[in-house]
Amino acid sequence: MLQSFLIVRDRPAPKAPPSLGLLAPFGVDDEEPSYAEGARYDSASALFDAAGLRAQEALLPEPAADLDVKNVDAILFCTAYPVLLKWTKALEHRASPPMLWWCDDEPVVHNCTLAEPIDGILHPGMTTAELYWALSLASKHYLARTQWKQEREQLIARLEDRKWIDRAKSILSEVKNITEAEAYEFLRKQAMNERRRLVDVAVSIVKVYSLLREQNPRGRTR
């Protein structure tokens, strides 16, 4: 369960009203109206406070790399959608905790799509129970999103390795006049002898061959 949050804004937060953000005040005899069960809250800080969660606030820095997210479980953006889109694009290639959006009367003009790195949406009028459910779903979405991202990066890396290996096999086949199967076996044995990865040996061969071709563009490299 997410416990600590960084609330980031593109402008200073408005002053909290006497009701501490409570949308549905209870009677004057209630001792703690802002924590009453079923109460609804119009500000993120009041909602987190009522739910017993820790939250700190900060203004959006420039550049995005200056945003300190080391000691929080999630980020909540209290911004208009264009600002949200800009910042999620800036942070999507950086290791970051789950990202949430406080949707405050934002008109739906985005073809019902949302910035990809956003894991959940909070909004004015939520109860603490609704907040807990939203955070639970956001956590699951974040785990699925980060796992998919890792798998995608691993697949891209394997494809890139395969390109180097295939290029090295082609070079060895041409230079040594051997088949690609024999070239692959040569790469494999060379990697074992040098205690290096197969792709590292392939990269070395391709780079050396390219360098020799640049030095002797008309000659045959052997």
Short mmCIF file of C-alpha atoms in Angstrom, two decimals:
data_model
loop_
_atom_site.label_atom_id
_atom_site.label_comp_id
_atom_site.label_asym_id
_atom_site.label_seq_id
_atom_site.Cartn_x
_atom_site.Cartn_y
_atom_site.Cartn_z
CA MET A 1 0.00 0.00 0.00
CA LEU A 2 1.31 3.45 -0.92
CA GLN A 3 1.94 5.48 2.22
CA SER A 4 3.89 8.64 1.37
CA PHE A 5 3.27 11.09 -1.47
CA LEU A 6 4.85 14.07 -3.13
CA ILE A 7 2.19 16.52 -4.31
CA VAL A 8 3.64 18.63 -7.12
CA ARG A 9 1.98 21.73 -8.50
CA ASP A 10 2.72 24.18 -11.28
CA ARG A 11 1.58 27.05 -9.05
CA PRO A 12 1.34 27.60 -5.29
CA ALA A 13 -1.50 25.74 -3.59
CA PRO A 14 -4.60 27.79 -2.71
CA LYS A 15 -5.11 28.57 0.95
CA ALA A 16 -7.04 25.84 2.73
CA PRO A 17 -10.55 26.85 3.89
CA PRO A 18 -11.50 26.49 7.57
CA SER A 19 -13.14 23.12 6.78
CA LEU A 20 -9.69 21.69 5.86
CA GLY A 21 -10.99 20.70 2.45
CA LEU A 22 -14.13 18.94 3.67
CA LEU A 23 -16.89 19.09 1.06
CA ALA A 24 -19.68 17.74 3.25
CA PRO A 25 -19.34 19.33 6.74
CA PHE A 26 -21.04 17.58 9.61
CA GLY A 27 -22.89 19.14 12.53
CA VAL A 28 -21.27 21.45 15.03
CA ASP A 29 -21.42 18.69 17.65
CA ASP A 30 -18.98 16.51 15.68
CA GLU A 31 -15.53 16.66 17.26
CA GLU A 32 -13.50 15.75 14.14
CA PRO A 33 -15.61 16.45 11.04
CA SER A 34 -12.67 16.24 8.61
CA TYR A 35 -12.05 12.62 9.58
CA ALA A 36 -15.68 11.49 9.60
CA GLU A 37 -16.39 8.26 7.72
CA GLY A 38 -17.90 8.89 4.31
CA ALA A 39 -16.81 12.54 4.21
CA ARG A 40 -15.67 13.92 0.87
CA TYR A 41 -12.67 16.18 0.35
CA ASP A 42 -11.94 18.89 -2.18
CA SER A 43 -8.14 19.00 -1.80
CA ALA A 44 -5.48 16.33 -2.11
CA SER A 45 -3.70 17.28 1.11
CA ALA A 46 -6.94 17.10 3.13
CA LEU A 47 -7.83 13.74 1.58
CA PHE A 48 -4.43 12.22 2.36
CA ASP A 49 -4.49 13.65 5.87
CA ALA A 50 -7.92 12.16 6.53
CA ALA A 51 -6.72 8.79 5.23
CA GLY A 52 -3.71 8.84 7.56
CA LEU A 53 -1.20 9.07 4.68
CA ARG A 54 1.89 11.26 4.57
CA ALA A 55 2.10 13.99 1.94
CA GLN A 56 4.52 16.81 1.21
CA GLU A 57 4.08 19.52 -1.40
CA ALA A 58 6.46 21.09 -3.89
CA LEU A 59 6.37 23.25 -6.99
CA LEU A 60 7.41 21.70 -10.30
CA PRO A 61 11.12 22.41 -10.86
CA GLU A 62 12.92 22.95 -14.12
CA PRO A 63 14.33 20.71 -15.43
CA ALA A 64 12.43 17.54 -14.59
CA ALA A 65 15.62 15.86 -13.34
CA ASP A 66 15.56 18.19 -10.32
CA LEU A 67 12.37 16.59 -8.98
CA ASP A 68 13.40 14.67 -5.85
CA VAL A 69 11.33 11.47 -5.55
CA LYS A 70 13.73 9.32 -3.52
CA ASN A 71 11.78 9.28 -0.26
CA VAL A 72 8.19 8.98 -1.46
CA ASP A 73 6.02 6.08 -2.60
CA ALA A 74 4.18 8.02 -5.33
CA ILE A 75 3.91 11.38 -7.08
CA LEU A 76 0.62 13.25 -7.39
CA PHE A 77 0.47 15.91 -10.11
CA CYS A 78 -1.97 18.73 -9.33
CA THR A 79 -1.71 20.39 -12.73
CA ALA A 80 -3.67 21.00 -15.91
CA TYR A 81 -3.49 18.20 -18.45
CA PRO A 82 -1.02 19.92 -20.87
CA VAL A 83 1.44 20.38 -17.99
CA LEU A 84 0.88 16.79 -16.90
CA LEU A 85 1.61 15.54 -20.42
CA LYS A 86 4.83 17.55 -20.60
CA TRP A 87 6.10 16.26 -17.29
CA THR A 88 5.21 12.61 -17.77
CA LYS A 89 7.11 12.67 -21.07
CA ALA A 90 10.11 14.16 -19.27
CA LEU A 91 9.98 11.50 -16.54
CA GLU A 92 9.02 8.38 -18.51
CA HIS A 93 12.66 7.39 -19.13
CA ARG A 94 13.65 7.98 -15.52
CA ALA A 95 13.22 5.52 -12.66
CA SER A 96 10.31 6.95 -10.71
CA PRO A 97 7.57 5.77 -8.34
CA PRO A 98 3.91 5.49 -9.39
CA MET A 99 2.54 8.70 -10.89
CA LEU A 100 -0.98 9.92 -10.15
CA TRP A 101 -3.03 12.86 -11.42
CA TRP A 102 -5.38 15.07 -9.44
CA CYS A 103 -8.10 15.76 -12.00
CA ASP A 104 -9.76 18.97 -10.84
CA ASP A 105 -12.70 19.69 -13.17
CA GLU A 106 -10.53 19.01 -16.22
CA PRO A 107 -12.64 18.89 -19.41
CA VAL A 108 -12.41 15.66 -21.39
CA VAL A 109 -10.93 16.89 -24.65
CA HIS A 110 -8.18 14.32 -25.09
CA ASN A 111 -10.07 11.56 -26.93
CA CYS A 112 -10.41 9.74 -23.61
CA THR A 113 -6.68 8.95 -23.60
CA LEU A 114 -4.30 9.60 -20.75
CA ALA A 115 -0.55 10.05 -20.58
CA GLU A 116 0.92 6.54 -20.59
CA PRO A 117 3.01 6.74 -17.38
CA ILE A 118 0.01 7.85 -15.28
CA ASP A 119 -1.04 4.98 -13.02
CA GLY A 120 -4.17 6.43 -11.46
CA ILE A 121 -6.52 9.40 -11.17
CA LEU A 122 -7.75 11.12 -8.02
CA HIS A 123 -10.32 13.90 -7.96
CA PRO A 124 -12.15 16.30 -5.66
CA GLY A 125 -15.06 14.77 -3.80
CA MET A 126 -13.38 11.44 -3.05
CA THR A 127 -13.86 9.63 0.25
CA THR A 128 -10.99 7.90 2.02
CA ALA A 129 -12.44 4.51 1.03
CA GLU A 130 -12.47 5.55 -2.62
CA LEU A 131 -8.89 6.78 -2.21
CA TYR A 132 -7.73 3.40 -0.88
CA TRP A 133 -9.31 1.58 -3.84
CA ALA A 134 -7.81 4.04 -6.32
CA LEU A 135 -4.34 3.63 -4.79
CA SER A 136 -4.66 -0.16 -4.85
CA LEU A 137 -5.49 -0.12 -8.56
CA ALA A 138 -2.70 2.40 -9.22
CA SER A 139 -0.16 0.11 -7.52
CA LYS A 140 -1.21 -2.84 -9.69
CA HIS A 141 -1.08 -0.73 -12.84
CA TYR A 142 2.39 0.54 -11.91
CA LEU A 143 3.72 -2.99 -11.39
CA ALA A 144 2.26 -4.17 -14.70
CA ARG A 145 3.57 -1.09 -16.53
CA THR A 146 7.11 -1.37 -15.14
CA GLN A 147 7.24 -5.12 -15.82
CA TRP A 148 6.14 -4.56 -19.43
CA LYS A 149 8.75 -1.80 -19.79
CA GLN A 150 11.52 -4.08 -18.49
CA GLU A 151 10.47 -6.91 -20.80
CA ARG A 152 10.37 -4.51 -23.75
CA GLU A 153 13.86 -3.18 -22.96
CA GLN A 154 15.21 -6.72 -22.64
CA LEU A 155 13.67 -7.68 -25.97
CA ILE A 156 15.13 -4.62 -27.69
CA ALA A 157 18.55 -5.44 -26.18
CA ARG A 158 18.36 -9.04 -27.46
CA LEU A 159 17.39 -7.85 -30.92
CA GLU A 160 20.30 -5.43 -30.93
CA ASP A 161 22.66 -8.23 -29.84
CA ARG A 162 21.32 -10.42 -32.65
CA LYS A 163 22.09 -7.67 -35.18
CA TRP A 164 25.74 -7.53 -34.08
CA ILE A 165 26.07 -11.32 -34.11
CA ASP A 166 24.50 -11.65 -37.56
CA ARG A 167 26.78 -8.91 -38.90
CA ALA A 168 29.84 -10.62 -37.41
CA LYS A 169 28.82 -13.97 -38.92
CA SER A 170 28.46 -12.34 -42.32
CA ILE A 171 31.91 -10.78 -42.05
CA LEU A 172 33.52 -14.03 -40.95
CA SER A 173 31.79 -15.91 -43.75
CA GLU A 174 33.16 -13.44 -46.29
CA VAL A 175 36.70 -13.15 -44.91
CA LYS A 176 37.26 -16.82 -43.99
CA ASN A 177 35.10 -18.26 -46.77
CA ILE A 178 33.08 -20.36 -44.34
CA THR A 179 29.37 -20.93 -43.77
CA GLU A 180 27.39 -18.87 -41.28
CA ALA A 181 27.00 -21.94 -39.07
CA GLU A 182 30.79 -22.29 -38.97
CA ALA A 183 31.10 -18.57 -38.34
CA TYR A 184 28.74 -18.83 -35.37
CA GLU A 185 30.76 -21.73 -33.97
CA PHE A 186 33.90 -19.63 -34.37
CA LEU A 187 32.28 -16.78 -32.42
CA ARG A 188 31.12 -19.14 -29.70
CA LYS A 189 34.55 -20.70 -29.20
CA GLN A 190 36.23 -17.29 -29.28
CA ALA A 191 33.86 -16.04 -26.58
CA MET A 192 34.59 -19.08 -24.41
CA ASN A 193 38.35 -18.73 -24.85
CA GLU A 194 38.28 -15.02 -23.99
CA ARG A 195 35.62 -15.44 -21.30
CA ARG A 196 33.51 -12.76 -22.89
CA ARG A 197 29.93 -12.55 -24.03
CA LEU A 198 29.23 -13.73 -27.55
CA VAL A 199 27.85 -10.31 -28.50
CA ASP A 200 30.98 -8.55 -27.19
CA VAL A 201 33.16 -10.66 -29.45
CA ALA A 202 30.82 -9.94 -32.36
CA VAL A 203 30.95 -6.18 -31.72
CA SER A 204 34.76 -6.28 -31.66
CA ILE A 205 34.90 -8.10 -34.99
CA VAL A 206 32.47 -5.72 -36.67
CA LYS A 207 34.29 -2.62 -35.39
CA VAL A 208 37.72 -3.90 -36.40
CA TYR A 209 36.43 -4.88 -39.84
CA SER A 210 34.81 -1.46 -40.31
CA LEU A 211 38.02 0.28 -39.26
CA LEU A 212 40.10 -1.76 -41.71
CA ARG A 213 37.64 -1.04 -44.51
CA GLU A 214 37.91 2.69 -43.82
CA GLN A 215 41.70 2.51 -43.97
CA ASN A 216 41.69 0.38 -47.13
CA PRO A 217 38.35 0.96 -48.88
CA ARG A 218 39.37 -0.78 -52.13
CA GLY A 219 41.26 -3.68 -50.69
CA ARG A 220 39.98 -7.01 -49.43
CA THR A 221 40.16 -7.38 -45.65
CA ARG A 222 41.64 -10.59 -44.32
#
